[in-house]
mmCIF file of C-alpha atoms in Angstrom:
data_model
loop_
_atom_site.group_PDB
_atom_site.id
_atom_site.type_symbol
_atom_site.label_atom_id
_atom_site.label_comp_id
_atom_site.label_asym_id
_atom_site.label_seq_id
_atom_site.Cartn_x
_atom_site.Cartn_y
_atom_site.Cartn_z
ATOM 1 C CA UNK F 1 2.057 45.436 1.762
ATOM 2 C CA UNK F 2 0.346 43.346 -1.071
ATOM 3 C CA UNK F 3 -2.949 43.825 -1.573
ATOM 4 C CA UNK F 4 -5.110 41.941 -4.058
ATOM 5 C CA UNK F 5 -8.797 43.357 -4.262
ATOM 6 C CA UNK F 6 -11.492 41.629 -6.261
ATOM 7 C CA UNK F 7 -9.554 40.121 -9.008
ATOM 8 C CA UNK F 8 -10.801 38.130 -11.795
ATOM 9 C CA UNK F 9 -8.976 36.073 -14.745
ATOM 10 C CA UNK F 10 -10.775 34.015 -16.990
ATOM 11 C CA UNK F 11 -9.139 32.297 -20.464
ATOM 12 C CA UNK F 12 -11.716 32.160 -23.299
ATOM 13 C CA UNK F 13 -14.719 30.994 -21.343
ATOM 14 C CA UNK F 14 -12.890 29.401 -18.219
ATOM 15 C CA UNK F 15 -12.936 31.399 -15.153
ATOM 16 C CA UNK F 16 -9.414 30.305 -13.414
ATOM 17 C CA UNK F 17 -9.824 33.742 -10.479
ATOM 18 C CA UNK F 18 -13.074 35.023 -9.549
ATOM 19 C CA UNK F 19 -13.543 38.006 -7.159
ATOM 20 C CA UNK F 20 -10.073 37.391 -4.805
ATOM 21 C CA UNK F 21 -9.112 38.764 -2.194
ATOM 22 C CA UNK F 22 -5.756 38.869 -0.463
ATOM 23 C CA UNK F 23 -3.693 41.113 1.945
ATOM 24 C CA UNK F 24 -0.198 39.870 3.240
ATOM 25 C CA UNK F 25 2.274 42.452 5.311
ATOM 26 C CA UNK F 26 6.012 42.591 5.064
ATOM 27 C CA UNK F 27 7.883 39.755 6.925
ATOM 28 C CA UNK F 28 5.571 37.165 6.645
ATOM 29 C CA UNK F 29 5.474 33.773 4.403
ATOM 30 C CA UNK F 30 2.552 32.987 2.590
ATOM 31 C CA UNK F 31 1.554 29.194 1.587
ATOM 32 C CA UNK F 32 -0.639 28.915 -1.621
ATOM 33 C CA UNK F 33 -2.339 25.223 -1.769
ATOM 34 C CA UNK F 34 -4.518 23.960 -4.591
ATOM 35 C CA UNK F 35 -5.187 20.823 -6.600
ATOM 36 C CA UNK F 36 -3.640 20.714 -9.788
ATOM 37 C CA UNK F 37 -5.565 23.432 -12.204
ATOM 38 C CA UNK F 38 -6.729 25.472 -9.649
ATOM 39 C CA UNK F 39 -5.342 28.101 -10.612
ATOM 40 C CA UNK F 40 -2.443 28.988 -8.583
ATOM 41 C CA UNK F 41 0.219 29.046 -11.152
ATOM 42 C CA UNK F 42 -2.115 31.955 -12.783
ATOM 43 C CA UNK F 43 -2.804 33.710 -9.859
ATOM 44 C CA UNK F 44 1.289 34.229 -9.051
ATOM 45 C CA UNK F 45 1.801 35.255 -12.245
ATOM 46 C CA UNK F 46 -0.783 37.923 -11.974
ATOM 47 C CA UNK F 47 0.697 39.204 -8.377
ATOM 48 C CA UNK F 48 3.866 39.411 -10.446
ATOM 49 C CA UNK F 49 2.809 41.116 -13.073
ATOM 50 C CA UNK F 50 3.177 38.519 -15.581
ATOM 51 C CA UNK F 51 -0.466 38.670 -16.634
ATOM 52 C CA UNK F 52 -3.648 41.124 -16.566
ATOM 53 C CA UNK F 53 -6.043 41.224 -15.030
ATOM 54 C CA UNK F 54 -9.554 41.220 -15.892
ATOM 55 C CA UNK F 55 -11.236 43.328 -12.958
ATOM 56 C CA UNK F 56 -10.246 44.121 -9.608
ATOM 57 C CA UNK F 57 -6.349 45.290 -8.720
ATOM 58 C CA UNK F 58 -2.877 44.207 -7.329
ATOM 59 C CA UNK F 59 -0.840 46.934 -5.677
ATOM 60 C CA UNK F 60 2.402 46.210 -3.760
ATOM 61 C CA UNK F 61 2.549 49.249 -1.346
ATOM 62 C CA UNK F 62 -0.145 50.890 -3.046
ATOM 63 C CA UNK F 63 0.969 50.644 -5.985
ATOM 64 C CA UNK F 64 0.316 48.702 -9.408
ATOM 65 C CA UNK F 65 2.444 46.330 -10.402
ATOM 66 C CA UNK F 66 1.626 45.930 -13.721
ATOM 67 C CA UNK F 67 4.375 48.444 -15.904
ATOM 68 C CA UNK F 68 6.148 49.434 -13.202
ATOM 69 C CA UNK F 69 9.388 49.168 -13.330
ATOM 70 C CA UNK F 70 10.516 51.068 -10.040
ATOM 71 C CA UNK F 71 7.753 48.445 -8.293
ATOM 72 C CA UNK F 72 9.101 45.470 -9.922
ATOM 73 C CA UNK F 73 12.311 46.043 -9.185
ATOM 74 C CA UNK F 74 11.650 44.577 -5.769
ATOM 75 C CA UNK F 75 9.847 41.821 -7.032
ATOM 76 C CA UNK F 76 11.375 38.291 -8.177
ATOM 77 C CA UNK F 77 8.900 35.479 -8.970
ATOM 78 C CA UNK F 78 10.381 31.970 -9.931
ATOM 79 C CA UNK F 79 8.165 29.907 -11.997
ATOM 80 C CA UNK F 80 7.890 26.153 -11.890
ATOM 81 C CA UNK F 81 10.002 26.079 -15.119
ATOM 82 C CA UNK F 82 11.860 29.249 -15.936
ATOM 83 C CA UNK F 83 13.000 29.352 -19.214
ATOM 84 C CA UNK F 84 16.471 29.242 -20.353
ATOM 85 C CA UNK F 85 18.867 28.533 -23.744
ATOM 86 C CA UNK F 86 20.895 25.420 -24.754
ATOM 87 C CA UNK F 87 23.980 27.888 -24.354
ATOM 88 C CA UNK F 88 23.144 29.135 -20.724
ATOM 89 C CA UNK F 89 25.488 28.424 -18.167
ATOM 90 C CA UNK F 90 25.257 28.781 -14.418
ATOM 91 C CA UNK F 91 27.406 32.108 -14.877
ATOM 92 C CA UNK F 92 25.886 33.299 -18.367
ATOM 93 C CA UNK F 93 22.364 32.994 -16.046
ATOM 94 C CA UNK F 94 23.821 34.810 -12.827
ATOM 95 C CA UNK F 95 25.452 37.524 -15.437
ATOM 96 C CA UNK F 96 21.780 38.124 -16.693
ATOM 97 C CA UNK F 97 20.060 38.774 -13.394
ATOM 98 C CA UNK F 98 23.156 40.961 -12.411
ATOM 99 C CA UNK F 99 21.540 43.402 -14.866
ATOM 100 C CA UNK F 100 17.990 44.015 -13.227
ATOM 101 C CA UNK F 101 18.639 43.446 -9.873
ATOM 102 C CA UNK F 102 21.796 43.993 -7.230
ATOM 103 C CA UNK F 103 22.906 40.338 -6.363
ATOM 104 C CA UNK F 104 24.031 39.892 -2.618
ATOM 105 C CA UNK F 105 27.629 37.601 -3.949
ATOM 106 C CA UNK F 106 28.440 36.523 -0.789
ATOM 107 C CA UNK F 107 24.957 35.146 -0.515
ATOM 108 C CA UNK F 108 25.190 33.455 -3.781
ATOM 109 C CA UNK F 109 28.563 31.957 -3.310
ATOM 110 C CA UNK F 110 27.500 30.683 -0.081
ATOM 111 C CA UNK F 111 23.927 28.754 -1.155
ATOM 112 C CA UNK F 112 25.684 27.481 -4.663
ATOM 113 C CA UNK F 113 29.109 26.083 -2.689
ATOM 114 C CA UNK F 114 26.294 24.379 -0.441
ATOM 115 C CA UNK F 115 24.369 23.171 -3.398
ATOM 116 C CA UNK F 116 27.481 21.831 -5.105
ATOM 117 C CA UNK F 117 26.506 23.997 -8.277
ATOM 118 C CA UNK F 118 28.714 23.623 -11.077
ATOM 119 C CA UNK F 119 28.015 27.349 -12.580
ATOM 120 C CA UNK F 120 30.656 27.283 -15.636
ATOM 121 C CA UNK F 121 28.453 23.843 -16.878
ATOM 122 C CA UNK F 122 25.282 24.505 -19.407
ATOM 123 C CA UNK F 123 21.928 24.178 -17.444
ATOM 124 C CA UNK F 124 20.540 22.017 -20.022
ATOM 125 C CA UNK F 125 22.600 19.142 -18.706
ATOM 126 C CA UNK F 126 21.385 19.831 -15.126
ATOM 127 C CA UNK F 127 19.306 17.799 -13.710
ATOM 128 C CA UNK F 128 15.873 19.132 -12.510
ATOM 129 C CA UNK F 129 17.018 19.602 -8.687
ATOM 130 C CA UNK F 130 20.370 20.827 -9.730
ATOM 131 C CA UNK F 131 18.531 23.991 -11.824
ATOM 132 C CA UNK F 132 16.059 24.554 -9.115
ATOM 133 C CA UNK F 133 18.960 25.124 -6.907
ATOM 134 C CA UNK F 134 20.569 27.284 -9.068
ATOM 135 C CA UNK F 135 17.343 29.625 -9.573
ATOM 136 C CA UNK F 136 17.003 29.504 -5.779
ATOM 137 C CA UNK F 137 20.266 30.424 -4.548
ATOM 138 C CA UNK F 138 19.770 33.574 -7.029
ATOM 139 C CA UNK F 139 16.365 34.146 -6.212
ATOM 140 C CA UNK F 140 17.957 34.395 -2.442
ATOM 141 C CA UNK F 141 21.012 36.438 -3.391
ATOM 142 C CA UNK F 142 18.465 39.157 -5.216
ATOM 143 C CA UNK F 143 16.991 39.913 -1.803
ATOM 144 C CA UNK F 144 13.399 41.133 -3.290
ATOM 145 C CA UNK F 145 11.016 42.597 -0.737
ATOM 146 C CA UNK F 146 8.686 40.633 -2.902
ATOM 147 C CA UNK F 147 9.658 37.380 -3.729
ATOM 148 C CA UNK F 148 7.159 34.893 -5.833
ATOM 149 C CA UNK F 149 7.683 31.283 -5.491
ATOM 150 C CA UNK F 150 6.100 28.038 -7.774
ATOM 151 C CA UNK F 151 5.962 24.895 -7.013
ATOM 152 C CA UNK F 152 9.479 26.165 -4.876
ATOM 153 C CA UNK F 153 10.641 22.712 -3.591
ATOM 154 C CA UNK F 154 9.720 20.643 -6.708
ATOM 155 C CA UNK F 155 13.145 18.687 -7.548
ATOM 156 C CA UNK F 156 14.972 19.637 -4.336
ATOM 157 C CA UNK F 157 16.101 16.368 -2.205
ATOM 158 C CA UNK F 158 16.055 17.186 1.647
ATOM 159 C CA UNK F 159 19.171 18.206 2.294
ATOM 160 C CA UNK F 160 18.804 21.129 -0.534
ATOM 161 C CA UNK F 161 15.335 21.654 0.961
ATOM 162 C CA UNK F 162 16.074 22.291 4.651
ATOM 163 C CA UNK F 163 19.197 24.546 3.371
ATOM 164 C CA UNK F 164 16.413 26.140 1.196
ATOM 165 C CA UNK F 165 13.609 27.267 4.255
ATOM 166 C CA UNK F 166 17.130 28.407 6.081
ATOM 167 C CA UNK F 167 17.253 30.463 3.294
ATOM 168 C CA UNK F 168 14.234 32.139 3.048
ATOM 169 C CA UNK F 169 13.316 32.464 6.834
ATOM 170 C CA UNK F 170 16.578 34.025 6.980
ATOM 171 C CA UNK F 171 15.475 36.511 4.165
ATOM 172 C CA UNK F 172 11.850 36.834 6.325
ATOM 173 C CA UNK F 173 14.165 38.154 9.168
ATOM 174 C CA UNK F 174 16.842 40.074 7.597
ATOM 175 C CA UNK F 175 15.413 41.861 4.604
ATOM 176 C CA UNK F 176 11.488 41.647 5.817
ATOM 177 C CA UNK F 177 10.550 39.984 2.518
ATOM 178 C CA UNK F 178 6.782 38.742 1.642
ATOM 179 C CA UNK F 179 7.110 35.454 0.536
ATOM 180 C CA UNK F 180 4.241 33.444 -1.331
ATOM 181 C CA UNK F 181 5.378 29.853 -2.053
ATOM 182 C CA UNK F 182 3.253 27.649 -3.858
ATOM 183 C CA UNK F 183 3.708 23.984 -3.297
ATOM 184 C CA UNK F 184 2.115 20.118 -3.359
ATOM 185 C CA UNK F 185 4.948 19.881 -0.460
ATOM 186 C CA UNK F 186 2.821 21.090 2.129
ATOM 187 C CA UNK F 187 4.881 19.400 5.149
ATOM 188 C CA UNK F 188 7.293 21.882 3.564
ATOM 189 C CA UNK F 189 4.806 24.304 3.605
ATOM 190 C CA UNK F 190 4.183 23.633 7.429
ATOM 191 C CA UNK F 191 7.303 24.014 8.501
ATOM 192 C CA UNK F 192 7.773 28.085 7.289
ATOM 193 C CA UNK F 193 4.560 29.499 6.480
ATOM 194 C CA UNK F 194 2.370 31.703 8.967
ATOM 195 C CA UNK F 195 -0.543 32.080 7.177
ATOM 196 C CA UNK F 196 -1.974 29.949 3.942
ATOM 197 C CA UNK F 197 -4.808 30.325 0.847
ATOM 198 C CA UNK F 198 -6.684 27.003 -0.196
ATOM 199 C CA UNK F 199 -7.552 27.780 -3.994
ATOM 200 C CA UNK F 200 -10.508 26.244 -5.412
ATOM 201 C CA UNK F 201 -12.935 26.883 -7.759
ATOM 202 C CA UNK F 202 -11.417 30.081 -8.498
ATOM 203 C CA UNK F 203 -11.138 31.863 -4.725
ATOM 204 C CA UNK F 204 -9.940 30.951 -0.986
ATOM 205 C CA UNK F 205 -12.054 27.838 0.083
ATOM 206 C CA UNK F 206 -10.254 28.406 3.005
ATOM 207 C CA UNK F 207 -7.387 30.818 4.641
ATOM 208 C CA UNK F 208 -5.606 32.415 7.085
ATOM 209 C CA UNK F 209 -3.118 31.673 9.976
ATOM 210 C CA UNK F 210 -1.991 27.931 9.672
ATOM 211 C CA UNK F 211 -2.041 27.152 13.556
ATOM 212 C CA UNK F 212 -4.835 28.835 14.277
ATOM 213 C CA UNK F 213 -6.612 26.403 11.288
ATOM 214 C CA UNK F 214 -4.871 23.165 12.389
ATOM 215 C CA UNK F 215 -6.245 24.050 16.195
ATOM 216 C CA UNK F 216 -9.660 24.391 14.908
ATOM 217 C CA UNK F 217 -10.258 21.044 13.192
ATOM 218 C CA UNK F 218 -9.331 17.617 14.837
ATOM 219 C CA UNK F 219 -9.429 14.259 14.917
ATOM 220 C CA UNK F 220 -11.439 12.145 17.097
ATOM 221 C CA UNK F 221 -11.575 8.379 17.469
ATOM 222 C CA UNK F 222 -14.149 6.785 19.467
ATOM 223 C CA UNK F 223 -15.229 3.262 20.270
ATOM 224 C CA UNK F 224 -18.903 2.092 20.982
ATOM 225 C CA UNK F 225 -20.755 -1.148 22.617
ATOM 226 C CA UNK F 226 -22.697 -1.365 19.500
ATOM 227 C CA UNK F 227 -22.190 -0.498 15.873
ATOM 228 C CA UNK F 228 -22.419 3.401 14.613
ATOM 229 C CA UNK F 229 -23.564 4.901 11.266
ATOM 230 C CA UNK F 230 -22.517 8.141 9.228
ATOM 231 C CA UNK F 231 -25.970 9.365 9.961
ATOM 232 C CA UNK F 232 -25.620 9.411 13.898
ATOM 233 C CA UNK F 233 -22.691 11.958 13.566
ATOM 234 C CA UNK F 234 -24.116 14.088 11.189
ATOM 235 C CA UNK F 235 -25.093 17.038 13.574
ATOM 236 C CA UNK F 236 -21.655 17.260 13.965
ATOM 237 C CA UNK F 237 -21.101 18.338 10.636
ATOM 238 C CA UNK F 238 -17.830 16.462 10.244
ATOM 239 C CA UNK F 239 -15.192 16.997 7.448
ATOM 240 C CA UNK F 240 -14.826 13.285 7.484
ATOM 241 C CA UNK F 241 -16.344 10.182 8.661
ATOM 242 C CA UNK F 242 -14.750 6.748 8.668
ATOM 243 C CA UNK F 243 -16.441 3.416 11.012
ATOM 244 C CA UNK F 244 -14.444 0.420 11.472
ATOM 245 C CA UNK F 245 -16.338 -2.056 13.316
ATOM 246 C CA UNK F 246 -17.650 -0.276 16.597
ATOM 247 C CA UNK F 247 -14.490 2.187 16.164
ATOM 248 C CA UNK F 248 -15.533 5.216 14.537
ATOM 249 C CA UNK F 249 -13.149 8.490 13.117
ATOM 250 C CA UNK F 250 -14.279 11.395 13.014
ATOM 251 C CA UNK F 251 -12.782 14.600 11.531
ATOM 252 C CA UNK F 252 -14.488 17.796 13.072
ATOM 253 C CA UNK F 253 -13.966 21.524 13.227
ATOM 254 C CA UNK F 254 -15.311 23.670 16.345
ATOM 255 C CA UNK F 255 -14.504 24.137 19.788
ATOM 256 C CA UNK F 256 -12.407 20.827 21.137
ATOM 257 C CA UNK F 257 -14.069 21.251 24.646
ATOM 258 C CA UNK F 258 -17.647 21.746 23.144
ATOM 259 C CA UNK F 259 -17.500 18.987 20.566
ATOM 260 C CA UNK F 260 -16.295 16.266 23.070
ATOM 261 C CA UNK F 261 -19.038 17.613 25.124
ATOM 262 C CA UNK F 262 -21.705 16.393 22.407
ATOM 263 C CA UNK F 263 -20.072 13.060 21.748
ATOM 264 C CA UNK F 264 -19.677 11.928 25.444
ATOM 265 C CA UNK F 265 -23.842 12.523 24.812
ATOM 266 C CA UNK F 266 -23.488 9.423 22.099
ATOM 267 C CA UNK F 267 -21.965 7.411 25.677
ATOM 268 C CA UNK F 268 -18.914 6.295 23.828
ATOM 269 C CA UNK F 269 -16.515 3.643 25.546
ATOM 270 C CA UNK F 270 -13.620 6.730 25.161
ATOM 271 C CA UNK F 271 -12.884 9.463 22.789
ATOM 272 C CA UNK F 272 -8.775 10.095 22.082
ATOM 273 C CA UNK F 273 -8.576 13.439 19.816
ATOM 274 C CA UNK F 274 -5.816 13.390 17.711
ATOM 275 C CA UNK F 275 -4.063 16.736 16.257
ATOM 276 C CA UNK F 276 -4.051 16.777 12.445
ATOM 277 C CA UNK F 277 -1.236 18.315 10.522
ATOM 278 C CA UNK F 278 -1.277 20.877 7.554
ATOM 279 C CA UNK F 279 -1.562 18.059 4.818
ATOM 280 C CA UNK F 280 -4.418 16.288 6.719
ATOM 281 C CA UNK F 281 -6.145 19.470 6.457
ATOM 282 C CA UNK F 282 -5.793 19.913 2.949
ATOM 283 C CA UNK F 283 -7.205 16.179 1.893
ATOM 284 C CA UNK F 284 -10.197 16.521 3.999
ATOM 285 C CA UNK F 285 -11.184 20.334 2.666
ATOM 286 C CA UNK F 286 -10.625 19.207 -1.084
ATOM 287 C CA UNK F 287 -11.975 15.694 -0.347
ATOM 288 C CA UNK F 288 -15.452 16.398 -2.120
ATOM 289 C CA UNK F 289 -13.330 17.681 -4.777
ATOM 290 C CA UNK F 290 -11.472 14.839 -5.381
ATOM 291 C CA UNK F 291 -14.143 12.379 -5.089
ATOM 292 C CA UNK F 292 -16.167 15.008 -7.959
ATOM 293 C CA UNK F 293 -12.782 14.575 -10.058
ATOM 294 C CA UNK F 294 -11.965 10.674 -9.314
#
């Protein structure tokens, strides 16, 4: 299990992580969200040991991470960009990982015959999606019980995408790996994680199971005999709030049953609620955020 207790990174005088908290069990895929600079690439780095800490702990089955080689060894993270020389070829890069960790071949053959992977060609003439599938198909083949994932599907077209969440629930339900997969794909996202983190302003604005979220907040679109304003729905606390005419939307979390309850009291001409999907509920819990940074 990975278990992150009260951790804090700050760079100079920015605080990027304050006070987090996060535990994830084996066999389980974990979606990190954020807007761009909230701190997401820094917190992976710091569950793989990558950077320090500044207070609070990360232990992988009780564990530190940090200098620990017989803990790392079942660790892979894959940043957005790994870093590689003008001379590295597909096979000069699987050679190198064959060192630290015990490849699974007939994985690897499998996911780079699917990717079309020229590995005897130098990476530097790759294209983007061509070296993310090369760093995925080993990330795969290494089987970690802890594997790390940035920005995972950035470059990936669909096809190398849906042979990519194959992959890893396949991994999930073979090898019982922890996954935590950062992406701005979060249709992606949707599709294989169980559970999910909203970073902002340094911790979890929001987290936990993804369909138990997604069946908490809804959308509801009413229509009235006479026009509505933002201020008649506002003991509703809604998430969002948009009025067309005598049509109003309304984006709400609660009880469905209880909330349609107090807007039948507002003698609508009908109220259709609508289910929102993972990305929905991402724009309307950062939307004060965005407006602050628009």
């Amino acid at each position: 299990m990975l278990e992150i207790k009260n951790v804090s990174k700050s760079f100079s005088k920015k605080v990027v992580i304050k006070n987090l908290n996060l535990k994830l069990d084996k066999a389980s895929i974990f979606g990190l969200v954020g807007i761009n600079g909230a701190g997401k690439s820094t917190l992976l780095r710091l569950i793989a040991g990558s950077l320090i800490v500044d207070n609070g702990s990360i232990t992988y089955n009780d564990e530190v991470i940090i200098d620990n080689e017989k803990v790392k060894k079942d660790i892979f993270f894959l940043p957005d960009d790994p870093h590689y020389n003008a001379n590295t070829t597909g096979n000069s890069l699987i050679s190198l990982y064959k060192v630290f960790y015990d490849l699974n071949f007939e994985v690897l053959n499998k996911l780079t015959n699917e990717f079309k992977i020229e590995l005897d060609k130098p990476i530097h003439a790759f294209s983007k999606g061509m070296r993310r599938q090369l760093y995925v198909a080993i990330a795969i083949a290494i089987s970690p019980k802890l594997l790390i994932l940035d920005e995972a599907f950035d470059g990936l077209d669909p096809k190398s995408r849906l042979v990519f969440k194959r992959a890893l629930i396949n991994l999930v339900e073979e090898n019982e790996t922890t996954i935590i997969i950062s992406s701005h794909s979060l249709r992606e996202l949707e599709d294989i994680c169980d559970t999910f983190g909203l970073l902002d302003g340094g911790n979890f604005k929001t987290s936990g199971l993804i369909s138990e979220k997604l069946e908490d907040v809804n959308k509801y679109q009413l229509a009235f005999s006479e026009a509505k304003t933002a201020t008649d729905f506002k003991h509703l606390n809604p998430l969002n709030v948009e009025i067309m005419g005598k049509v109003v939307q309304l984006i709400i979390r609660g009880n469905l049953d209880e909330i349609k309850q107090q807007l039948e009291l507002l003698k609508p001409l009908f109220v259709e609620v609508i289910s929102i999907d993972f990305e929905e509920l991402f724009i309307y819990e950062v939307g004060e955020h965005y407006e602050a940074l628009s």
